[in-house]
PDB file of C-alpha atoms in Angstrom:
ATOM      1  CA  MET A   1      27.098 -26.816  43.050  1.00 52.00           C
ATOM      2  CA  LYS A   2      29.004 -24.674  40.123  1.00 50.00           C
ATOM      3  CA  LYS A   3      27.869 -27.253  37.679  1.00 51.00           C
ATOM      4  CA  THR A   4      24.693 -26.914  38.980  1.00 45.00           C
ATOM      5  CA  ILE A   5      25.149 -23.181  38.669  1.00 47.00           C
ATOM      6  CA  TYR A   6      26.186 -23.321  34.798  1.00 39.00           C
ATOM      7  CA  TYR A   7      23.546 -25.646  32.969  1.00 45.00           C
ATOM      8  CA  MET A   8      21.449 -23.640  35.108  1.00 42.00           C
ATOM      9  CA  PHE A   9      22.311 -20.088  32.776  1.00 39.00           C
ATOM     10  CA  MET A  10      22.763 -22.856  30.368  1.00 37.00           C
ATOM     11  CA  MET A  11      19.102 -23.947  30.399  1.00 38.00           C
ATOM     12  CA  LEU A  12      17.564 -19.722  30.507  1.00 38.00           C
ATOM     13  CA  VAL A  13      20.013 -19.260  27.333  1.00 33.00           C
ATOM     14  CA  CYS A  14      18.012 -21.422  25.678  1.00 35.00           C
ATOM     15  CA  THR A  15      14.735 -21.368  27.009  1.00 34.00           C
ATOM     16  CA  GLN A  16      15.392 -17.092  25.691  1.00 39.00           C
ATOM     17  CA  ILE A  17      16.973 -18.406  22.510  1.00 38.00           C
ATOM     18  CA  GLN A  18      14.158 -20.903  22.185  1.00 40.00           C
ATOM     19  CA  ALA A  19      10.878 -17.823  22.722  1.00 42.00           C
ATOM     20  CA  GLN A  20      12.570 -15.649  20.123  1.00 49.00           C
ATOM     21  CA  LYS A  21      13.003 -18.513  17.978  1.00 58.00           C
ATOM     22  CA  ASP A  22       9.497 -18.979  18.484  1.00 76.00           C
ATOM     23  CA  PHE A  23       8.657 -15.431  18.758  1.00 92.00           C
ATOM     24  CA  GLN A  24       5.492 -14.337  16.301  1.00 96.00           C
ATOM     25  CA  GLY A  25       2.590 -11.999  15.526  1.00 97.00           C
ATOM     26  CA  MET A  26       0.117 -10.795  13.454  1.00 97.00           C
ATOM     27  CA  ALA A  27      -0.811  -7.067  12.664  1.00 97.00           C
ATOM     28  CA  VAL A  28      -4.810  -5.797  11.949  1.00 97.00           C
ATOM     29  CA  TYR A  29      -4.524  -3.320   9.366  1.00 97.00           C
ATOM     30  CA  GLU A  30      -7.589  -0.690   7.661  1.00 96.00           C
ATOM     31  CA  SER A  31      -5.850   0.882   4.726  1.00 93.00           C
ATOM     32  CA  LYS A  32      -8.016   4.052   3.748  1.00 91.00           C
ATOM     33  CA  THR A  33      -6.948   6.451   1.016  1.00 87.00           C
ATOM     34  CA  GLN A  34      -8.961   9.545  -0.056  1.00 80.00           C
ATOM     35  CA  ALA A  35     -10.681   8.737  -3.550  1.00 69.00           C
ATOM     36  CA  PRO A  36      -9.859  11.157  -6.292  1.00 63.00           C
ATOM     37  CA  LYS A  37     -12.496  14.387  -7.327  1.00 63.00           C
ATOM     38  CA  PHE A  38     -13.432  14.199 -10.405  1.00 57.00           C
ATOM     39  CA  GLU A  39     -14.097  18.570 -10.342  1.00 56.00           C
ATOM     40  CA  GLY A  40     -11.425  18.283 -13.375  1.00 50.00           C
ATOM     41  CA  MET A  41     -14.399  16.456 -15.509  1.00 51.00           C
ATOM     42  CA  ARG A  42     -16.788  18.633 -15.733  1.00 47.00           C
ATOM     43  CA  GLY A  43     -16.311  19.564 -19.414  1.00 48.00           C
ATOM     44  CA  ASN A  44     -16.673  16.306 -20.312  1.00 53.00           C
ATOM     45  CA  ARG A  45     -19.651  15.662 -22.064  1.00 55.00           C
ATOM     46  CA  ASP A  46     -19.732  12.212 -21.792  1.00 61.00           C
ATOM     47  CA  ILE A  47     -19.466  11.980 -17.693  1.00 66.00           C
ATOM     48  CA  THR A  48     -23.013  12.828 -16.115  1.00 73.00           C
ATOM     49  CA  PRO A  49     -23.867  13.756 -12.387  1.00 74.00           C
ATOM     50  CA  GLU A  50     -24.641  10.596 -11.505  1.00 78.00           C
ATOM     51  CA  MET A  51     -22.318   8.288 -13.983  1.00 74.00           C
ATOM     52  CA  LYS A  52     -19.467  11.167 -11.604  1.00 70.00           C
ATOM     53  CA  LYS A  53     -21.015  10.166  -8.430  1.00 72.00           C
ATOM     54  CA  ASN A  54     -20.836   6.203  -9.434  1.00 72.00           C
ATOM     55  CA  MET A  55     -17.141   6.901  -9.429  1.00 69.00           C
ATOM     56  CA  GLU A  56     -16.756   8.425  -6.540  1.00 69.00           C
ATOM     57  CA  GLU A  57     -18.693   5.650  -4.546  1.00 70.00           C
ATOM     58  CA  GLY A  58     -16.630   2.967  -5.867  1.00 69.00           C
ATOM     59  CA  MET A  59     -12.975   4.723  -6.269  1.00 71.00           C
ATOM     60  CA  LYS A  60     -13.969   5.332  -1.975  1.00 71.00           C
ATOM     61  CA  LYS A  61     -15.220   1.451  -1.699  1.00 72.00           C
ATOM     62  CA  ILE A  62     -12.110  -0.016  -3.713  1.00 76.00           C
ATOM     63  CA  LEU A  63     -10.206   2.659  -1.580  1.00 79.00           C
ATOM     64  CA  GLU A  64     -10.472   1.024   1.541  1.00 87.00           C
ATOM     65  CA  LYS A  65      -9.562  -2.259   2.731  1.00 89.00           C
ATOM     66  CA  THR A  66      -8.632  -3.899   5.586  1.00 93.00           C
ATOM     67  CA  PHE A  67      -5.058  -6.366   5.573  1.00 95.00           C
ATOM     68  CA  ILE A  68      -3.193  -9.042   7.956  1.00 96.00           C
ATOM     69  CA  LEU A  69       0.139  -8.564   8.802  1.00 97.00           C
ATOM     70  CA  ASN A  70       1.989 -11.233  10.484  1.00 97.00           C
ATOM     71  CA  PHE A  71       5.449 -11.493  11.952  1.00 97.00           C
ATOM     72  CA  ASP A  72       8.664 -12.886  13.515  1.00 96.00           C
ATOM     73  CA  LYS A  73      11.719 -10.829  14.259  1.00 94.00           C
ATOM     74  CA  SER A  74      13.898 -11.149  11.093  1.00 95.00           C
ATOM     75  CA  ALA A  75      10.181 -11.133   8.644  1.00 97.00           C
ATOM     76  CA  SER A  76       6.373 -10.752   7.866  1.00 97.00           C
ATOM     77  CA  ILE A  77       3.218 -11.066   5.503  1.00 96.00           C
ATOM     78  CA  TYR A  78       1.400  -8.601   4.488  1.00 96.00           C
ATOM     79  CA  LYS A  79      -1.327  -9.671   2.500  1.00 94.00           C
ATOM     80  CA  GLU A  80      -5.169  -8.160   1.712  1.00 91.00           C
ATOM     81  CA  GLU A  81      -7.917 -10.046   3.842  1.00 87.00           C
ATOM     82  CA  GLU A  82     -10.097 -12.211   1.910  1.00 76.00           C
ATOM     83  CA  LYS A  83     -13.817 -10.268   1.153  1.00 69.00           C
ATOM     84  CA  LEU A  84     -16.850 -11.988  -0.188  1.00 61.00           C
ATOM     85  CA  GLU A  85     -18.802  -9.864  -2.812  1.00 58.00           C
ATOM     86  CA  ALA A  86     -22.079 -10.214  -4.068  1.00 53.00           C
ATOM     87  CA  PRO A  87     -22.681 -10.850  -7.605  1.00 53.00           C
ATOM     88  CA  GLY A  88     -22.436  -7.979  -9.858  1.00 52.00           C
ATOM     89  CA  GLN A  89     -19.892  -6.452  -7.568  1.00 52.00           C
ATOM     90  CA  GLN A  90     -17.117  -6.946 -10.185  1.00 51.00           C
ATOM     91  CA  ASN A  91     -17.888  -4.093 -12.552  1.00 51.00           C
ATOM     92  CA  GLY A  92     -15.176  -3.212 -14.624  1.00 48.00           C
ATOM     93  CA  PHE A  93     -14.675   0.204 -14.315  1.00 50.00           C
ATOM     94  CA  ARG A  94     -13.264  -1.839  -9.902  1.00 54.00           C
ATOM     95  CA  ILE A  95     -10.840  -4.448 -11.470  1.00 51.00           C
ATOM     96  CA  MET A  96      -9.411  -1.706 -13.783  1.00 50.00           C
ATOM     97  CA  VAL A  97      -8.493   0.309 -11.249  1.00 57.00           C
ATOM     98  CA  GLY A  98      -7.610  -2.739  -9.386  1.00 55.00           C
ATOM     99  CA  SER A  99      -5.510  -4.231 -12.071  1.00 49.00           C
ATOM    100  CA  MET A 100      -3.634  -0.453 -11.573  1.00 55.00           C
ATOM    101  CA  MET A 101      -3.242  -0.207  -8.209  1.00 53.00           C
ATOM    102  CA  GLY A 102      -1.123  -3.809  -8.461  1.00 45.00           C
ATOM    103  CA  GLY A 103      -4.440  -6.495  -8.468  1.00 51.00           C
ATOM    104  CA  GLY A 104      -3.957  -7.369  -4.146  1.00 62.00           C
ATOM    105  CA  GLY A 105      -1.084 -10.326  -3.651  1.00 81.00           C
ATOM    106  CA  THR A 106       1.030 -10.824  -1.014  1.00 92.00           C
ATOM    107  CA  PHE A 107       4.237  -8.932   0.111  1.00 95.00           C
ATOM    108  CA  TYR A 108       7.242 -10.423   1.305  1.00 97.00           C
ATOM    109  CA  LYS A 109      10.069  -8.727   3.555  1.00 97.00           C
ATOM    110  CA  ASP A 110      12.548 -10.038   5.459  1.00 97.00           C
ATOM    111  CA  VAL A 111      14.087  -7.803   7.347  1.00 96.00           C
ATOM    112  CA  LYS A 112      17.848  -9.329   7.864  1.00 95.00           C
ATOM    113  CA  THR A 113      18.371  -9.524   3.770  1.00 96.00           C
ATOM    114  CA  LYS A 114      16.570  -6.226   3.689  1.00 96.00           C
ATOM    115  CA  SER A 115      14.753  -8.120   0.935  1.00 97.00           C
ATOM    116  CA  TYR A 116      11.217  -8.552  -0.250  1.00 97.00           C
ATOM    117  CA  THR A 117       9.105 -10.566  -2.249  1.00 96.00           C
ATOM    118  CA  VAL A 118       5.624  -9.710  -4.296  1.00 94.00           C
ATOM    119  CA  ASP A 119       3.430 -11.148  -6.116  1.00 93.00           C
ATOM    120  CA  LYS A 120       1.245  -9.120  -8.218  1.00 89.00           C
ATOM    121  CA  GLU A 121      -1.113  -9.454 -11.215  1.00 86.00           C
ATOM    122  CA  PHE A 122      -1.544  -6.573 -13.552  1.00 84.00           C
ATOM    123  CA  MET A 123      -3.879  -6.538 -16.193  1.00 81.00           C
ATOM    124  CA  GLY A 124      -4.354 -10.562 -16.259  1.00 82.00           C
ATOM    125  CA  LYS A 125      -0.712 -11.209 -16.045  1.00 87.00           C
ATOM    126  CA  GLU A 126       1.096 -12.625 -13.265  1.00 91.00           C
ATOM    127  CA  PHE A 127       4.272 -11.511 -12.056  1.00 93.00           C
ATOM    128  CA  LEU A 128       7.118 -12.104  -8.671  1.00 95.00           C
ATOM    129  CA  VAL A 129       9.232  -9.106  -8.078  1.00 95.00           C
ATOM    130  CA  ILE A 130      11.856  -9.891  -5.972  1.00 96.00           C
ATOM    131  CA  ASP A 131      14.033  -7.410  -4.591  1.00 96.00           C
ATOM    132  CA  SER A 132      15.880  -4.534  -2.240  1.00 97.00           C
ATOM    133  CA  LEU A 133      13.738  -3.076   0.637  1.00 96.00           C
ATOM    134  CA  PRO A 134      14.184   0.628   0.164  1.00 93.00           C
ATOM    135  CA  LYS A 135      16.712   2.737   2.491  1.00 93.00           C
ATOM    136  CA  LEU A 136      14.671   5.181   3.962  1.00 95.00           C
ATOM    137  CA  ASN A 137      15.933   7.355   5.972  1.00 96.00           C
ATOM    138  CA  TRP A 138      13.680   8.262   9.319  1.00 98.00           C
ATOM    139  CA  LYS A 139      13.711  11.006  11.273  1.00 98.00           C
ATOM    140  CA  LEU A 140      12.805  10.203  14.751  1.00 97.00           C
ATOM    141  CA  GLU A 141      10.751  12.918  16.634  1.00 96.00           C
ATOM    142  CA  GLN A 142      10.510  13.211  21.165  1.00 95.00           C
ATOM    143  CA  GLU A 143       6.415  13.355  19.954  1.00 97.00           C
ATOM    144  CA  THR A 144       4.244  10.427  21.127  1.00 98.00           C
ATOM    145  CA  LYS A 145       1.263   8.706  21.801  1.00 97.00           C
ATOM    146  CA  GLN A 146      -1.021   6.401  22.489  1.00 98.00           C
ATOM    147  CA  ILE A 147      -2.156   3.597  19.776  1.00 97.00           C
ATOM    148  CA  GLY A 148      -4.689   0.555  21.057  1.00 94.00           C
ATOM    149  CA  GLY A 149      -3.149   0.607  24.362  1.00 95.00           C
ATOM    150  CA  TYR A 150       0.853   0.484  23.007  1.00 97.00           C
ATOM    151  CA  THR A 151       2.555   4.178  23.916  1.00 98.00           C
ATOM    152  CA  CYS A 152       4.291   4.972  20.081  1.00 98.00           C
ATOM    153  CA  TYR A 153       6.416   7.381  18.493  1.00 98.00           C
ATOM    154  CA  LYS A 154       6.773  10.063  15.280  1.00 98.00           C
ATOM    155  CA  ALA A 155       8.606   9.009  12.474  1.00 98.00           C
ATOM    156  CA  THR A 156       9.058  11.183   9.665  1.00 98.00           C
ATOM    157  CA  VAL A 157      10.449   9.723   5.574  1.00 97.00           C
ATOM    158  CA  VAL A 158      10.913  12.271   2.437  1.00 95.00           C
ATOM    159  CA  LYS A 159      11.050   9.831  -0.047  1.00 92.00           C
ATOM    160  CA  GLU A 160      10.134   9.275  -4.095  1.00 87.00           C
ATOM    161  CA  PRO A 161       6.957   7.693  -4.608  1.00 84.00           C
ATOM    162  CA  SER A 162       6.075   4.851  -7.411  1.00 80.00           C
ATOM    163  CA  LYS A 163       4.525   5.372 -10.418  1.00 76.00           C
ATOM    164  CA  THR A 164       2.790   2.542 -10.534  1.00 77.00           C
ATOM    165  CA  ASP A 165       0.456   2.464  -7.075  1.00 77.00           C
ATOM    166  CA  PHE A 166      -2.348   4.608  -8.283  1.00 72.00           C
ATOM    167  CA  ARG A 167      -2.905   5.870  -4.700  1.00 76.00           C
ATOM    168  CA  ASN A 168       0.349   8.519  -4.539  1.00 70.00           C
ATOM    169  CA  PHE A 169      -1.151  10.580  -8.126  1.00 67.00           C
ATOM    170  CA  ARG A 170      -2.619  13.295  -6.786  1.00 67.00           C
ATOM    171  CA  PRO A 171      -5.380  15.876  -8.472  1.00 67.00           C
ATOM    172  CA  LYS A 172      -4.497  18.425 -10.857  1.00 68.00           C
ATOM    173  CA  LYS A 173      -5.661  21.828  -9.873  1.00 67.00           C
ATOM    174  CA  THR A 174      -8.043  22.898 -12.325  1.00 58.00           C
ATOM    175  CA  ASP A 175      -7.587  25.581 -14.669  1.00 57.00           C
ATOM    176  CA  ASP A 176     -11.211  27.982 -14.986  1.00 54.00           C
ATOM    177  CA  LYS A 177     -10.222  30.126 -17.185  1.00 56.00           C
ATOM    178  CA  LYS A 178      -8.467  27.504 -19.595  1.00 55.00           C
ATOM    179  CA  GLU A 179     -11.393  25.187 -18.639  1.00 52.00           C
ATOM    180  CA  GLU A 180     -14.465  28.323 -20.443  1.00 56.00           C
ATOM    181  CA  ALA A 181     -11.622  28.638 -22.946  1.00 56.00           C
ATOM    182  CA  LYS A 182     -12.511  24.813 -23.770  1.00 53.00           C
ATOM    183  CA  LYS A 183     -16.718  24.878 -24.145  1.00 52.00           C
ATOM    184  CA  THR A 184     -16.367  28.183 -26.234  1.00 56.00           C
ATOM    185  CA  SER A 185     -14.098  26.097 -28.559  1.00 55.00           C
ATOM    186  CA  GLY A 186     -16.128  23.187 -29.126  1.00 52.00           C
ATOM    187  CA  GLU A 187     -13.457  21.264 -26.998  1.00 51.00           C
ATOM    188  CA  THR A 188     -14.027  19.326 -24.330  1.00 48.00           C
ATOM    189  CA  LYS A 189     -13.437  15.724 -24.830  1.00 49.00           C
ATOM    190  CA  THR A 190     -11.413  15.267 -20.656  1.00 51.00           C
ATOM    191  CA  ASN A 191      -8.803  12.065 -20.631  1.00 53.00           C
ATOM    192  CA  PHE A 192      -9.614  10.574 -17.217  1.00 52.00           C
ATOM    193  CA  ALA A 193      -5.531  10.178 -16.666  1.00 56.00           C
ATOM    194  CA  ASP A 194      -4.706  14.616 -17.870  1.00 61.00           C
ATOM    195  CA  ASN A 195      -6.930  14.973 -14.098  1.00 63.00           C
ATOM    196  CA  PHE A 196      -4.092  13.812 -11.999  1.00 69.00           C
ATOM    197  CA  GLU A 197      -0.952  14.206 -11.752  1.00 76.00           C
ATOM    198  CA  MET A 198       2.474  12.523  -9.359  1.00 74.00           C
ATOM    199  CA  PRO A 199       4.009  14.573  -6.797  1.00 78.00           C
ATOM    200  CA  LYS A 200       7.645  14.444  -6.314  1.00 85.00           C
ATOM    201  CA  GLU A 201       7.575  13.274  -2.924  1.00 88.00           C
ATOM    202  CA  ILE A 202       5.203  12.413  -1.070  1.00 91.00           C
ATOM    203  CA  LEU A 203       5.664  13.094   3.175  1.00 95.00           C
ATOM    204  CA  VAL A 204       5.440   9.988   4.880  1.00 96.00           C
ATOM    205  CA  THR A 205       4.415  10.327   9.207  1.00 98.00           C
ATOM    206  CA  ALA A 206       4.673   6.565  10.571  1.00 98.00           C
ATOM    207  CA  TRP A 207       3.943   5.606  14.198  1.00 98.00           C
ATOM    208  CA  TYR A 208       6.360   2.548  16.219  1.00 98.00           C
ATOM    209  CA  THR A 209       6.013   0.696  19.456  1.00 98.00           C
ATOM    210  CA  PRO A 210       9.528   0.420  21.401  1.00 98.00           C
ATOM    211  CA  GLU A 211       6.905  -2.081  23.377  1.00 97.00           C
ATOM    212  CA  ILE A 212       7.405  -4.742  20.208  1.00 97.00           C
ATOM    213  CA  PRO A 213      11.059  -4.591  19.444  1.00 96.00           C
ATOM    214  CA  VAL A 214      10.754  -5.740  15.896  1.00 97.00           C
ATOM    215  CA  ASN A 215      11.703  -3.704  12.527  1.00 94.00           C
ATOM    216  CA  GLN A 216       8.486  -3.826  10.885  1.00 97.00           C
ATOM    217  CA  GLY A 217       5.478  -1.964   9.074  1.00 97.00           C
ATOM    218  CA  PRO A 218       2.902  -2.300   6.451  1.00 96.00           C
ATOM    219  CA  GLU A 219       3.580  -2.727   2.519  1.00 93.00           C
ATOM    220  CA  ASN A 220       7.559  -2.205   2.081  1.00 92.00           C
ATOM    221  CA  TYR A 221       7.321  -0.184   5.309  1.00 96.00           C
ATOM    222  CA  TRP A 222      10.846  -0.926   7.600  1.00 97.00           C
ATOM    223  CA  GLY A 223      13.821  -0.293   9.392  1.00 96.00           C
ATOM    224  CA  LEU A 224      12.196   1.153  13.573  1.00 97.00           C
ATOM    225  CA  PRO A 225      12.391   0.549  16.562  1.00 97.00           C
ATOM    226  CA  GLY A 226       9.189  -1.467  16.932  1.00 97.00           C
ATOM    227  CA  LEU A 227       6.524  -2.108  15.164  1.00 98.00           C
ATOM    228  CA  ILE A 228       4.703   0.608  12.587  1.00 98.00           C
ATOM    229  CA  LEU A 229       1.418   0.824  13.915  1.00 98.00           C
ATOM    230  CA  GLU A 230       0.047   3.379  11.938  1.00 98.00           C
ATOM    231  CA  ILE A 231       1.449   5.644   8.628  1.00 97.00           C
ATOM    232  CA  ASN A 232       0.043   8.454   7.100  1.00 96.00           C
ATOM    233  CA  ASP A 233       1.218  10.251   3.323  1.00 90.00           C
ATOM    234  CA  GLY A 234      -1.362  12.559   2.882  1.00 83.00           C
ATOM    235  CA  THR A 235      -3.657  11.232   1.247  1.00 86.00           C
ATOM    236  CA  THR A 236      -3.041   7.290   2.234  1.00 91.00           C
ATOM    237  CA  THR A 237      -3.846   5.900   6.039  1.00 95.00           C
ATOM    238  CA  ILE A 238      -3.321   3.046   7.312  1.00 96.00           C
ATOM    239  CA  LEU A 239      -3.561   1.709  10.979  1.00 97.00           C
ATOM    240  CA  CYS A 240      -3.328  -0.634  13.079  1.00 98.00           C
ATOM    241  CA  SER A 241      -7.023  -2.129  14.460  1.00 97.00           C
ATOM    242  CA  LYS A 242      -5.524  -5.196  16.484  1.00 97.00           C
ATOM    243  CA  ILE A 243      -2.527  -6.426  17.943  1.00 97.00           C
ATOM    244  CA  VAL A 244      -2.148 -10.911  18.603  1.00 96.00           C
ATOM    245  CA  LEU A 245       1.121 -11.588  19.987  1.00 96.00           C
ATOM    246  CA  ASN A 246       2.275 -15.076  20.581  1.00 92.00           C
ATOM    247  CA  ALA A 247      -0.655 -17.158  19.349  1.00 86.00           C
ATOM    248  CA  LYS A 248      -1.207 -21.144  19.610  1.00 86.00           C
ATOM    249  CA  ASP A 249      -1.718 -21.407  15.715  1.00 86.00           C
ATOM    250  CA  LYS A 250       1.939 -20.065  13.949  1.00 89.00           C
ATOM    251  CA  ALA A 251       1.035 -18.570   9.725  1.00 90.00           C
ATOM    252  CA  GLU A 252       2.972 -19.254   8.214  1.00 92.00           C
ATOM    253  CA  ILE A 253       5.853 -16.814   7.066  1.00 95.00           C
ATOM    254  CA  LYS A 254       7.158 -17.917   3.411  1.00 95.00           C
ATOM    255  CA  PRO A 255       7.517 -15.621  -0.376  1.00 95.00           C
ATOM    256  CA  SER A 256       5.512 -16.777  -3.173  1.00 93.00           C
ATOM    257  CA  LYS A 257       6.941 -18.835  -5.794  1.00 92.00           C
ATOM    258  CA  LYS A 258       4.291 -17.876  -8.687  1.00 90.00           C
ATOM    259  CA  GLY A 259       3.846 -15.830 -11.188  1.00 92.00           C
ATOM    260  CA  LYS A 260       6.790 -14.237 -13.790  1.00 93.00           C
ATOM    261  CA  VAL A 261      10.300 -12.872 -11.601  1.00 96.00           C
ATOM    262  CA  ILE A 262      10.687  -9.397 -12.431  1.00 95.00           C
ATOM    263  CA  SER A 263      12.606  -6.689 -10.999  1.00 96.00           C
ATOM    264  CA  GLN A 264      11.136  -3.618  -9.791  1.00 93.00           C
ATOM    265  CA  LYS A 265      11.948  -1.550 -11.827  1.00 93.00           C
ATOM    266  CA  ASP A 266      11.344  -4.285 -14.942  1.00 95.00           C
ATOM    267  CA  TYR A 267       8.227  -4.320 -13.132  1.00 92.00           C
ATOM    268  CA  ASP A 268       7.265  -1.058 -12.722  1.00 90.00           C
ATOM    269  CA  GLU A 269       8.806  -0.091 -16.748  1.00 92.00           C
ATOM    270  CA  THR A 270       5.964  -2.121 -17.932  1.00 90.00           C
ATOM    271  CA  VAL A 271       3.361  -1.253 -16.096  1.00 86.00           C
ATOM    272  CA  ILE A 272       3.290   3.240 -16.763  1.00 86.00           C
ATOM    273  CA  LYS A 273       4.514   1.162 -21.002  1.00 88.00           C
ATOM    274  CA  LYS A 274       1.168  -0.464 -20.803  1.00 84.00           C
ATOM    275  CA  MET A 275      -0.852   2.325 -18.696  1.00 79.00           C
ATOM    276  CA  GLU A 276       0.112   4.553 -21.199  1.00 82.00           C
ATOM    277  CA  GLU A 277      -0.907   2.768 -24.341  1.00 83.00           C
ATOM    278  CA  PHE A 278      -4.786   3.004 -22.583  1.00 75.00           C
ATOM    279  CA  ARG A 279      -3.978   6.526 -21.763  1.00 74.00           C
ATOM    280  CA  GLU A 280      -3.450   6.963 -25.434  1.00 78.00           C
ATOM    281  CA  MET A 281      -5.878   4.887 -26.810  1.00 76.00           C
ATOM    282  CA  ASN A 282      -8.581   6.515 -24.346  1.00 69.00           C
ATOM    283  CA  ARG A 283      -7.223  10.081 -25.932  1.00 64.00           C
ATOM    284  CA  GLY A 284      -9.371  12.054 -28.075  1.00 55.00           C
ATOM    285  CA  ARG A 285     -12.281   9.199 -28.208  1.00 56.00           C
ATOM    286  CA  SER A 286     -14.933  10.165 -30.119  1.00 44.00           C
ATOM    287  CA  SER A 287     -18.160  10.113 -27.357  1.00 46.00           C
ATOM    288  CA  GLY A 288     -19.619   6.713 -27.283  1.00 48.00           C
ATOM    289  CA  PRO A 289     -22.749   4.857 -25.858  1.00 46.00           C
ATOM    290  CA  ALA A 290     -22.349   6.014 -21.614  1.00 42.00           C
ATOM    291  CA  GLN A 291     -21.921   3.611 -19.556  1.00 41.00           C
ATOM    292  CA  THR A 292     -22.857   3.641 -16.317  1.00 40.00           C
ATOM    293  CA  ILE A 293     -20.777   2.554 -13.005  1.00 35.00           C
ATOM    294  CA  GLY A 294     -22.232  -0.103 -11.205  1.00 37.00           C
ATOM    295  CA  ARG A 295     -21.603   0.180  -7.590  1.00 35.00           C
TER     296      ARG A 295
END
């Protein structure tokens, strides 16, 4: 009798271990970033009201994306949902801004080793960024709300923004007196990059659910006692719209291997250098034929 009970106990333990090993989930996230206003460029004679409107609408489309997060107990893959675009939609402006935002890629997180791997494309070159996951000192709050039927708890963290993520730039406040002085002096040329600045720190608010006990989330967010279903940093909101647990078809959760291996620090320095070169190249450039930016 004792042997029978022992064997039943061991079978139960093995079943639970196997269930944990096979556990996998999929979450769909809608990411929206507030499109920047180009009011600070009103002194630039090259930017017509129609171009300004097209730029803002084009930016809005670029900054609204759908992502898929496939996860298990220890790792996850976060990737933009692939969509077919009509011919002509990939215009130069969208390609340039998309490149400045990292060019998409597959974000792999391993919470056991506290590391991540992400393949990025920047200005036609492929990189494989491998580094340690950021240490996020979350402050757990008591506030709760419902997201898709799951009870979620609030958590906040103050962090340094990535200087290579275009979404972190904030529009500079316009000084009307200085703008008027520029007009009076005839200095009307304005560089695009001069209208934005990078904040020293950003406050991030997350909503996580202990009902799905994995410390995963979108992008490089992790470390909470439950799956993160929403992220907000003031300009960007990432909200989970669908969750599927233990589907019959399992996704392959493995890091990408394409691209030149590089650390996050070296990648950031490479991007910043190229962006500065681009900025200087366009600073003070004389007016040329106006080019309409398509939607």
